[in-house]
Tab-separated table of C-alpha atoms and ligand atoms in Angstrom:
chain	number	residue	atom	x	y	z
A	1248	MET	CA	-20.413	-33.813	22.683
A	1249	GLY	CA	-17.148	-32.243	21.395
A	1250	ALA	CA	-17.482	-33.940	18.001
A	1251	LYS	CA	-21.174	-32.979	17.733
A	1252	PHE	CA	-20.368	-29.370	18.604
A	1253	LEU	CA	-17.597	-29.270	16.001
A	1254	LEU	CA	-19.983	-30.719	13.387
A	1255	VAL	CA	-22.525	-27.975	14.136
A	1256	LEU	CA	-19.803	-25.325	13.847
A	1257	VAL	CA	-18.616	-26.707	10.508
A	1258	VAL	CA	-22.192	-26.840	9.143
A	1259	VAL	CA	-22.922	-23.304	10.345
A	1260	ALA	CA	-19.643	-22.040	8.890
A	1261	THR	CA	-20.315	-23.776	5.560
A	1262	VAL	CA	-23.887	-22.512	5.318
A	1263	SER	CA	-22.915	-18.965	6.248
A	1264	SER	CA	-19.984	-18.945	3.804
A	1265	ASN	CA	-22.405	-19.972	1.032
A	1266	CYS	CA	-24.876	-17.182	1.804
A	1267	ARG	CA	-23.987	-13.934	0.088
A	1268	VAL	CA	-24.768	-11.217	2.599
A	1269	LYS	CA	-25.949	-8.187	0.691
A	1270	GLY	CA	-23.509	-5.366	1.230
A	1271	ALA	CA	-20.696	-7.531	2.604
A	1272	LEU	CA	-17.401	-8.302	0.938
A	1273	ASP	CA	-17.246	-11.889	-0.222
A	1274	ARG	CA	-14.532	-14.128	-1.668
A	1275	GLY	CA	-16.954	-15.551	-4.224
A	1276	PHE	CA	-18.469	-12.202	-5.214
A	1277	TYR	CA	-17.570	-12.577	-8.930
A	1278	ASP	CA	-17.941	-16.382	-9.148
A	1279	ASP	CA	-21.138	-16.115	-11.188
A	1280	SER	CA	-20.984	-12.563	-12.554
A	1281	CYS	CA	-17.381	-12.437	-13.794
A	1282	PRO	CA	-15.543	-15.750	-13.286
A	1283	PRO	CA	-12.323	-14.763	-15.138
A	1284	PHE	CA	-11.870	-11.609	-13.013
A	1285	GLU	CA	-8.840	-12.705	-10.968
A	1286	VAL	CA	-7.145	-14.470	-13.901
A	1287	ILE	CA	-7.416	-11.331	-16.019
A	1288	VAL	CA	-6.028	-9.145	-13.246
A	1289	SER	CA	-3.058	-11.396	-12.469
A	1290	GLY	CA	-2.252	-11.999	-16.160
A	1291	THR	CA	-2.243	-8.275	-16.903
A	1292	VAL	CA	-0.164	-7.426	-13.826
A	1293	GLN	CA	2.330	-10.144	-14.803
A	1294	SER	CA	2.672	-8.852	-18.370
A	1295	PHE	CA	3.231	-5.249	-17.185
A	1296	LEU	CA	5.699	-6.408	-14.512
A	1297	ASP	CA	7.706	-8.401	-17.047
A	1298	ARG	CA	8.379	-5.130	-18.831
A	1299	ASP	CA	8.762	-2.896	-15.781
A	1300	PRO	CA	9.187	-4.071	-12.156
A	1301	SER	CA	8.402	-0.561	-10.890
A	1302	VAL	CA	4.742	-1.313	-11.572
A	1303	ALA	CA	4.570	-3.297	-8.299
A	1304	PRO	CA	5.514	-0.477	-5.898
A	1305	GLY	CA	3.324	1.879	-7.903
A	1306	LEU	CA	0.260	-0.273	-7.277
A	1307	LEU	CA	1.047	-0.910	-3.619
A	1308	ARG	CA	1.506	2.791	-2.883
A	1309	MET	CA	-1.657	3.667	-4.816
A	1310	LEU	CA	-3.639	1.165	-2.738
A	1311	PHE	CA	-2.266	2.660	0.478
A	1312	HIS	CA	-2.985	6.248	-0.579
A	1313	ASP	CA	-6.484	5.303	-1.731
A	1314	ALA	CA	-7.395	3.410	1.452
A	1315	PHE	CA	-6.099	6.140	3.779
A	1316	VAL	CA	-8.109	8.916	2.172
A	1317	GLY	CA	-11.863	8.353	2.207
A	1318	GLY	CA	-11.519	4.544	2.174
A	1319	LEU	CA	-10.569	2.174	-0.640
A	1320	ASP	CA	-12.958	3.418	-3.311
A	1321	GLY	CA	-10.748	4.123	-6.339
A	1322	SER	CA	-10.730	7.870	-5.643
A	1323	PRO	CA	-7.085	8.578	-6.691
A	1324	LEU	CA	-7.960	7.151	-10.107
A	1325	LEU	CA	-10.472	9.929	-10.814
A	1326	ASN	CA	-9.376	12.726	-13.136
A	1327	SER	CA	-11.741	15.291	-11.631
A	1328	SER	CA	-12.910	16.059	-8.114
A	1329	GLY	CA	-16.357	16.978	-9.370
A	1330	GLY	CA	-16.064	20.244	-7.432
A	1331	SER	CA	-13.771	23.265	-7.248
A	1332	ASP	CA	-10.753	21.353	-5.890
A	1333	PRO	CA	-8.287	19.641	-8.205
A	1334	PRO	CA	-8.565	15.821	-8.211
A	1335	GLU	CA	-6.996	13.855	-5.364
A	1336	ARG	CA	-4.293	12.467	-7.661
A	1337	LEU	CA	-2.872	16.021	-8.021
A	1338	ALA	CA	-2.346	16.478	-4.272
A	1339	THR	CA	1.414	16.690	-3.529
A	1340	PRO	CA	1.796	13.231	-1.879
A	1341	ASN	CA	0.096	11.658	-4.917
A	1342	LEU	CA	2.104	13.384	-7.654
A	1343	SER	CA	4.490	10.448	-8.039
A	1344	LEU	CA	1.764	7.778	-8.012
A	1345	HIS	CA	1.911	5.592	-11.091
A	1346	GLY	CA	0.256	2.474	-12.468
A	1347	PHE	CA	-2.888	4.203	-13.776
A	1348	ASP	CA	-2.312	2.716	-17.251
A	1349	LEU	CA	-2.273	-0.794	-15.802
A	1350	ILE	CA	-5.561	-0.280	-13.944
A	1351	ASP	CA	-7.089	1.138	-17.146
A	1352	ALA	CA	-5.854	-1.852	-19.170
A	1353	ILE	CA	-7.424	-4.309	-16.713
A	1354	LYS	CA	-10.656	-2.325	-16.592
A	1355	SER	CA	-10.949	-2.213	-20.353
A	1356	LYS	CA	-10.439	-5.999	-20.643
A	1357	LEU	CA	-13.046	-6.640	-17.938
A	1358	GLU	CA	-15.561	-4.240	-19.482
A	1359	GLY	CA	-15.225	-6.263	-22.699
A	1360	ILE	CA	-16.088	-9.517	-20.906
A	1361	CYS	CA	-18.378	-8.552	-18.015
A	1362	PRO	CA	-19.517	-4.952	-18.580
A	1363	GLY	CA	-20.514	-2.897	-15.561
A	1364	ILE	CA	-19.681	-5.639	-13.047
A	1365	VAL	CA	-16.197	-5.163	-11.585
A	1366	SER	CA	-15.336	-2.021	-9.623
A	1367	CYS	CA	-12.089	-0.086	-10.032
A	1368	ALA	CA	-11.597	-0.431	-6.245
A	1369	ASP	CA	-11.657	-4.260	-6.520
A	1370	ILE	CA	-9.287	-4.064	-9.485
A	1371	LEU	CA	-6.833	-1.922	-7.504
A	1372	ALA	CA	-6.997	-4.164	-4.397
A	1373	THR	CA	-6.442	-7.296	-6.500
A	1374	ALA	CA	-3.754	-5.855	-8.775
A	1375	ALA	CA	-1.793	-4.620	-5.728
A	1376	ARG	CA	-2.094	-8.038	-4.044
A	1377	ASP	CA	-0.881	-9.755	-7.243
A	1378	ALA	CA	1.969	-7.266	-7.651
A	1379	ILE	CA	3.107	-8.100	-4.103
A	1380	THR	CA	2.968	-11.845	-4.762
A	1381	LEU	CA	4.743	-11.521	-8.107
A	1382	SER	CA	7.491	-9.476	-6.382
A	1383	GLY	CA	8.316	-12.394	-4.094
A	1384	GLY	CA	5.852	-11.423	-1.371
A	1385	PRO	CA	3.031	-13.535	0.055
A	1386	PHE	CA	-0.328	-14.449	-1.511
A	1387	TRP	CA	-3.607	-14.181	0.367
A	1388	ARG	CA	-7.233	-14.550	-0.684
A	1389	LEU	CA	-9.132	-11.308	-0.979
A	1390	LYS	CA	-12.797	-10.598	-0.490
A	1391	PHE	CA	-14.545	-8.660	-3.261
A	1392	GLY	CA	-17.597	-6.502	-3.748
A	1393	ARG	CA	-16.077	-3.043	-3.219
A	1394	ARG	CA	-17.828	-0.298	-5.127
A	1395	ASP	CA	-16.370	2.896	-6.530
A	1396	GLY	CA	-16.699	6.291	-4.903
A	1397	ARG	CA	-18.039	9.284	-6.754
A	1398	ARG	CA	-15.791	11.804	-5.023
A	1399	SER	CA	-12.109	12.604	-5.051
A	1400	PHE	CA	-10.536	13.952	-1.857
A	1401	PHE	CA	-7.837	16.531	-2.645
A	1402	GLN	CA	-7.866	18.112	0.835
A	1403	GLY	CA	-8.004	14.697	2.510
A	1404	ALA	CA	-4.894	13.592	0.608
A	1405	LEU	CA	-3.015	16.673	1.810
A	1406	LYS	CA	-4.145	16.174	5.396
A	1407	ASP	CA	-4.256	12.418	5.970
A	1408	LEU	CA	-1.348	10.958	3.996
A	1409	PRO	CA	1.894	10.591	5.947
A	1410	SER	CA	4.915	12.761	5.191
A	1411	PRO	CA	8.524	11.571	5.596
A	1412	PHE	CA	9.198	14.839	7.461
A	1413	GLU	CA	6.727	13.977	10.244
A	1414	ASN	CA	7.855	12.514	13.542
A	1415	THR	CA	6.798	9.140	14.931
A	1416	THR	CA	4.105	10.637	17.184
A	1417	ALA	CA	2.407	12.354	14.240
A	1418	LEU	CA	2.632	9.211	12.086
A	1419	LEU	CA	1.293	6.999	14.878
A	1420	LYS	CA	-1.688	9.356	15.132
A	1421	LYS	CA	-2.400	9.173	11.401
A	1422	PHE	CA	-2.322	5.372	11.471
A	1423	ARG	CA	-4.331	5.202	14.709
A	1424	ASN	CA	-6.977	7.419	13.088
A	1425	ARG	CA	-7.325	4.698	10.465
A	1426	GLY	CA	-7.499	1.927	13.077
A	1427	PHE	CA	-3.893	0.681	12.863
A	1428	SER	CA	-1.665	-0.091	15.854
A	1429	ALA	CA	2.013	0.914	16.084
A	1430	GLU	CA	3.026	-2.621	15.096
A	1431	GLU	CA	0.694	-2.613	12.083
A	1432	MET	CA	2.145	0.731	11.014
A	1433	VAL	CA	5.667	-0.694	11.199
A	1434	VAL	CA	4.856	-3.860	9.266
A	1435	LEU	CA	3.061	-1.902	6.518
A	1436	GLN	CA	5.767	0.725	6.215
A	1437	GLY	CA	8.591	-1.858	6.152
A	1438	GLY	CA	6.779	-4.039	3.599
A	1439	GLY	CA	5.845	-1.047	1.465
A	1440	HIS	CA	9.351	0.366	1.545
A	1441	SER	CA	10.962	-2.980	0.737
A	1442	ILE	CA	10.274	-2.243	-2.949
A	1443	GLY	CA	10.209	0.892	-5.073
A	1444	VAL	CA	12.032	4.173	-4.827
A	1445	GLY	CA	12.192	7.471	-3.010
A	1446	HIS	CA	13.124	10.756	-4.682
A	1447	CYS	CA	16.093	12.660	-3.261
A	1448	PRO	CA	14.126	15.730	-2.083
A	1449	PHE	CA	12.487	13.462	0.512
A	1450	PHE	CA	15.794	12.578	2.181
A	1451	ARG	CA	18.664	14.772	0.876
A	1452	ASP	CA	18.756	16.806	4.098
A	1453	ARG	CA	19.755	13.563	5.835
A	1454	TYR	CA	23.118	13.299	4.084
A	1455	SER	CA	23.813	17.024	3.721
A	1456	ASN	CA	22.199	19.335	6.213
A	1457	PHE	CA	20.148	17.527	8.827
A	1458	SER	CA	17.866	19.829	10.839
A	1459	GLY	CA	19.927	22.848	9.702
A	1460	THR	CA	23.140	21.510	11.313
A	1461	ALA	CA	25.127	21.409	8.026
A	1462	GLN	CA	25.963	17.846	9.105
A	1463	PRO	CA	24.482	14.458	8.098
A	1464	ASP	CA	21.791	12.844	10.246
A	1465	PRO	CA	23.687	11.122	13.106
A	1466	ALA	CA	21.269	8.170	12.779
A	1467	LEU	CA	22.300	7.691	9.119
A	1468	ASN	CA	25.010	5.087	8.536
A	1469	PRO	CA	28.059	7.098	7.274
A	1470	THR	CA	28.746	4.705	4.376
A	1471	HIS	CA	25.118	4.927	3.359
A	1472	ALA	CA	25.263	8.731	3.566
A	1473	ILE	CA	28.112	8.700	1.006
A	1474	PHE	CA	26.151	6.294	-1.208
A	1475	LEU	CA	22.985	8.432	-1.069
A	1476	LYS	CA	24.893	11.620	-1.803
A	1477	ALA	CA	26.567	9.983	-4.827
A	1478	SER	CA	23.217	8.580	-6.051
A	1479	CYS	CA	21.405	11.903	-6.020
A	1480	ASP	CA	22.266	14.132	-8.982
A	1481	PRO	CA	23.644	17.635	-8.314
A	1482	ASN	CA	20.113	19.016	-8.084
A	1483	GLY	CA	19.186	16.151	-5.807
A	1484	ASN	CA	16.135	15.077	-7.800
A	1485	ALA	CA	17.036	11.477	-8.690
A	1486	ALA	CA	15.264	8.412	-7.307
A	1487	VAL	CA	17.026	5.837	-5.128
A	1488	ALA	CA	15.857	2.317	-4.220
A	1489	ASN	CA	13.997	2.301	-0.916
A	1490	ASP	CA	15.495	-1.024	0.129
A	1491	HIS	CA	19.229	-0.920	-0.556
A	1492	GLY	CA	20.412	-4.414	-1.558
A	1493	SER	CA	16.967	-5.933	-2.177
A	1494	ALA	CA	15.255	-3.357	-4.339
A	1495	HIS	CA	12.663	-5.463	-6.169
A	1496	LEU	CA	11.854	-8.184	-3.635
A	1497	LEU	CA	9.015	-7.708	-1.186
A	1498	ASP	CA	10.671	-9.140	1.909
A	1499	ASN	CA	11.786	-8.191	5.435
A	1500	HIS	CA	15.150	-6.824	4.252
A	1501	TYR	CA	14.206	-3.185	4.857
A	1502	PHE	CA	14.043	-3.857	8.611
A	1503	LEU	CA	17.654	-5.119	8.519
A	1504	ASN	CA	18.638	-1.906	6.740
A	1505	ILE	CA	16.918	0.176	9.398
A	1506	GLN	CA	18.819	-1.665	12.118
A	1507	LYS	CA	22.051	-0.649	10.348
A	1508	GLY	CA	21.038	3.004	9.942
A	1509	LYS	CA	20.317	2.522	6.246
A	1510	GLY	CA	16.692	3.605	6.189
A	1511	LEU	CA	15.921	6.050	3.396
A	1512	PHE	CA	13.479	8.469	4.994
A	1513	ASN	CA	13.971	10.153	8.337
A	1514	SER	CA	10.476	8.980	9.355
A	1515	ASP	CA	11.423	5.323	8.747
A	1516	GLN	CA	14.726	5.611	10.594
A	1517	GLU	CA	13.056	7.372	13.549
A	1518	PHE	CA	10.901	4.298	14.107
A	1519	TYR	CA	14.114	2.627	15.282
A	1520	SER	CA	14.875	5.280	17.872
A	1521	ASP	CA	11.368	5.244	19.329
A	1522	SER	CA	10.504	2.680	21.998
A	1523	ARG	CA	6.939	2.386	20.644
A	1524	THR	CA	8.129	1.028	17.295
A	1525	ARG	CA	11.681	-0.279	17.737
A	1526	LYS	CA	10.783	-3.727	19.048
A	1527	SER	CA	8.573	-4.434	16.026
A	1528	ILE	CA	11.474	-3.622	13.684
A	1529	ASP	CA	13.676	-6.089	15.587
A	1530	LYS	CA	10.898	-8.695	15.471
A	1531	TYR	CA	10.385	-8.431	11.694
A	1532	ALA	CA	14.117	-8.217	10.964
A	1533	ALA	CA	14.582	-11.488	12.876
A	1534	SER	CA	11.796	-13.459	11.212
A	1535	SER	CA	10.524	-13.278	7.667
A	1536	GLU	CA	7.699	-15.694	8.649
A	1537	LYS	CA	6.402	-13.270	11.296
A	1538	PHE	CA	6.805	-10.401	8.847
A	1539	TYR	CA	4.813	-12.137	6.087
A	1540	LEU	CA	2.037	-13.264	8.450
A	1541	ASP	CA	1.546	-9.829	9.987
A	1542	PHE	CA	1.969	-8.059	6.648
A	1543	ILE	CA	-0.852	-10.161	5.154
A	1544	LYS	CA	-3.154	-9.347	8.099
A	1545	ALA	CA	-2.429	-5.628	7.907
A	1546	MET	CA	-2.823	-5.571	4.115
A	1547	GLU	CA	-6.174	-7.391	4.381
A	1548	LYS	CA	-7.276	-4.750	6.848
A	1549	MET	CA	-6.058	-1.910	4.616
A	1550	SER	CA	-7.783	-3.453	1.594
A	1551	GLU	CA	-11.093	-3.341	3.451
A	1552	LEU	CA	-10.712	0.119	4.954
A	1553	GLY	CA	-13.820	2.277	4.530
A	1554	VAL	CA	-15.043	0.331	1.498
A	1555	LEU	CA	-18.375	1.048	-0.177
A	1556	THR	CA	-20.577	-2.005	-0.683
A	1557	GLY	CA	-24.167	-2.955	-1.530
A	1558	SER	CA	-26.076	-0.024	-2.969
A	1559	HIS	CA	-23.432	2.579	-2.045
A	1560	GLY	CA	-21.176	4.101	-4.690
A	1561	SER	CA	-21.161	2.846	-8.258
A	1562	ILE	CA	-19.338	0.683	-10.772
A	1563	ARG	CA	-17.460	3.043	-13.055
A	1564	THR	CA	-17.073	2.263	-16.744
A	1565	HIS	CA	-13.777	4.168	-16.904
A	1566	CYS	CA	-11.771	4.298	-13.692
A	1567	ALA	CA	-10.883	7.970	-14.258
A	1568	ILE	CA	-14.497	9.095	-14.608
A	1569	ALA	CA	-17.072	9.083	-11.814
A	1570	LYS	CA	-20.592	8.011	-12.648
B	782	LIG	C1	4.824	5.368	7.596
B	782	LIG	C2	4.526	6.372	6.855
B	782	LIG	C3	4.973	6.496	5.410
B	782	LIG	C4	5.609	7.557	4.877
B	782	LIG	C5	6.007	8.830	5.590
B	782	LIG	C6	5.852	7.256	3.496
B	782	LIG	C7	6.482	8.095	2.600
B	782	LIG	C8	6.892	7.735	1.338
B	782	LIG	C9	7.637	8.572	0.434
B	782	LIG	C10	8.048	10.004	0.704
B	782	LIG	C11	7.906	7.854	-0.668
B	782	LIG	C12	8.711	8.296	-1.891
B	782	LIG	C13	7.807	8.810	-2.967
B	782	LIG	C14	8.595	9.311	-4.149
B	782	LIG	O1	9.740	9.716	-3.988
B	782	LIG	O2	8.058	9.307	-5.267
B	782	LIG	C15	7.337	6.545	-0.483
B	782	LIG	C16	7.428	5.527	-1.393
B	782	LIG	C17	6.723	4.352	-1.274
B	782	LIG	N1	5.878	4.006	-0.242
B	782	LIG	FE1	5.643	4.986	1.481
B	782	LIG	N2	5.355	6.020	3.217
B	782	LIG	C18	4.795	5.522	4.355
B	782	LIG	C19	4.146	4.315	4.488
B	782	LIG	C20	3.910	3.443	3.440
B	782	LIG	C21	3.021	2.316	3.485
B	782	LIG	C22	2.166	1.938	4.687
B	782	LIG	C23	3.081	1.707	2.268
B	782	LIG	C24	2.342	0.505	1.760
B	782	LIG	C25	1.927	-0.503	2.474
B	782	LIG	C26	4.019	2.447	1.469
B	782	LIG	C27	4.401	2.111	0.203
B	782	LIG	C28	5.332	2.791	-0.536
B	782	LIG	C29	5.869	2.310	-1.795
B	782	LIG	C30	5.553	0.980	-2.461
B	782	LIG	C31	6.733	3.294	-2.255
B	782	LIG	C32	7.557	3.274	-3.557
B	782	LIG	C33	6.709	3.903	-4.647
B	782	LIG	C34	7.318	3.821	-6.025
B	782	LIG	O3	8.424	3.323	-6.195
B	782	LIG	O4	6.647	4.294	-6.949
B	782	LIG	N3	4.477	3.519	2.202
B	782	LIG	N4	6.715	6.516	0.741
């Protein structure tokens, strides 16, 4: 009976995985229509990364900012909002996004081979996944079939993207609004901030004049405060590695830094003083296996957030131009 039941389950699972459900994301979405899709994406990401490792954090942050505002539909790539607002990419939290040239390079190669087939949203999701893997992070299989949005959400980017000056309660609310638990927020933030940089204006108050006290943030490790002060130029506009000591590797090292008071942003460090988030930091600092497993799950979820499929949206020819 057990064996028979298992056989039925396997057959059902096999049959259903072979049926393409219209409108659903699917691992084999481009198998017939654009077989070299993933090879082209990973090859292009690799060649850009060889020249400039900062491409990886650029793509990861762009994916996050896209997914959180109107769903993962390639909207930050658009160069016009189509209305009276400026485009989403000009909203303050998006001003330091980068990696647009890489997405354009992939798109142009794909348009040459399979015109009008692959969406900019699928390119972004896949390029970000590959950038993570090529930066020492995990690999996971993605589902495809996202379509591109026609709108860009300037106001949404101002309202929905997290700010490093917000407290844990406000950040928890923003993530909860997108369906993420406190633990998922922590694993995403720690993974995201284990590569890339932060510009001094986002944290200089922490080493100089925290909350108007003319003193450093008491939660900031004093040695790290000296390091940050020395790293920021006199105007305080330089960029400093998010993850001190492991700047280019996507790993669980940032959680160890937070435990030592070496988090870059006040918002990150506050997660360690808040009982709703502290235990997750300890968990991920103690185990890179747990970190990678949970990071993959949360990234899969983020990569499928509010996606357009089936007959919704479009497939853009140029990622910057809606059609
Ligand atoms: C928890 C709330 C978060 C806040 C308040 C926040 C804030 C910031 C800020 C202020 C920067 C520096 C930007 C700059 O100076 O140019 C930054 C960088 C970055 N963030 Fe976040 N972030 C959050 C969560 C996340 C998440 C969930 C991810 C991705 C999973 C992520 C990925 C990144 C990456 C990769 C960078 C480096 C970008 C680069 O080097 O170009 N962040 N974040």
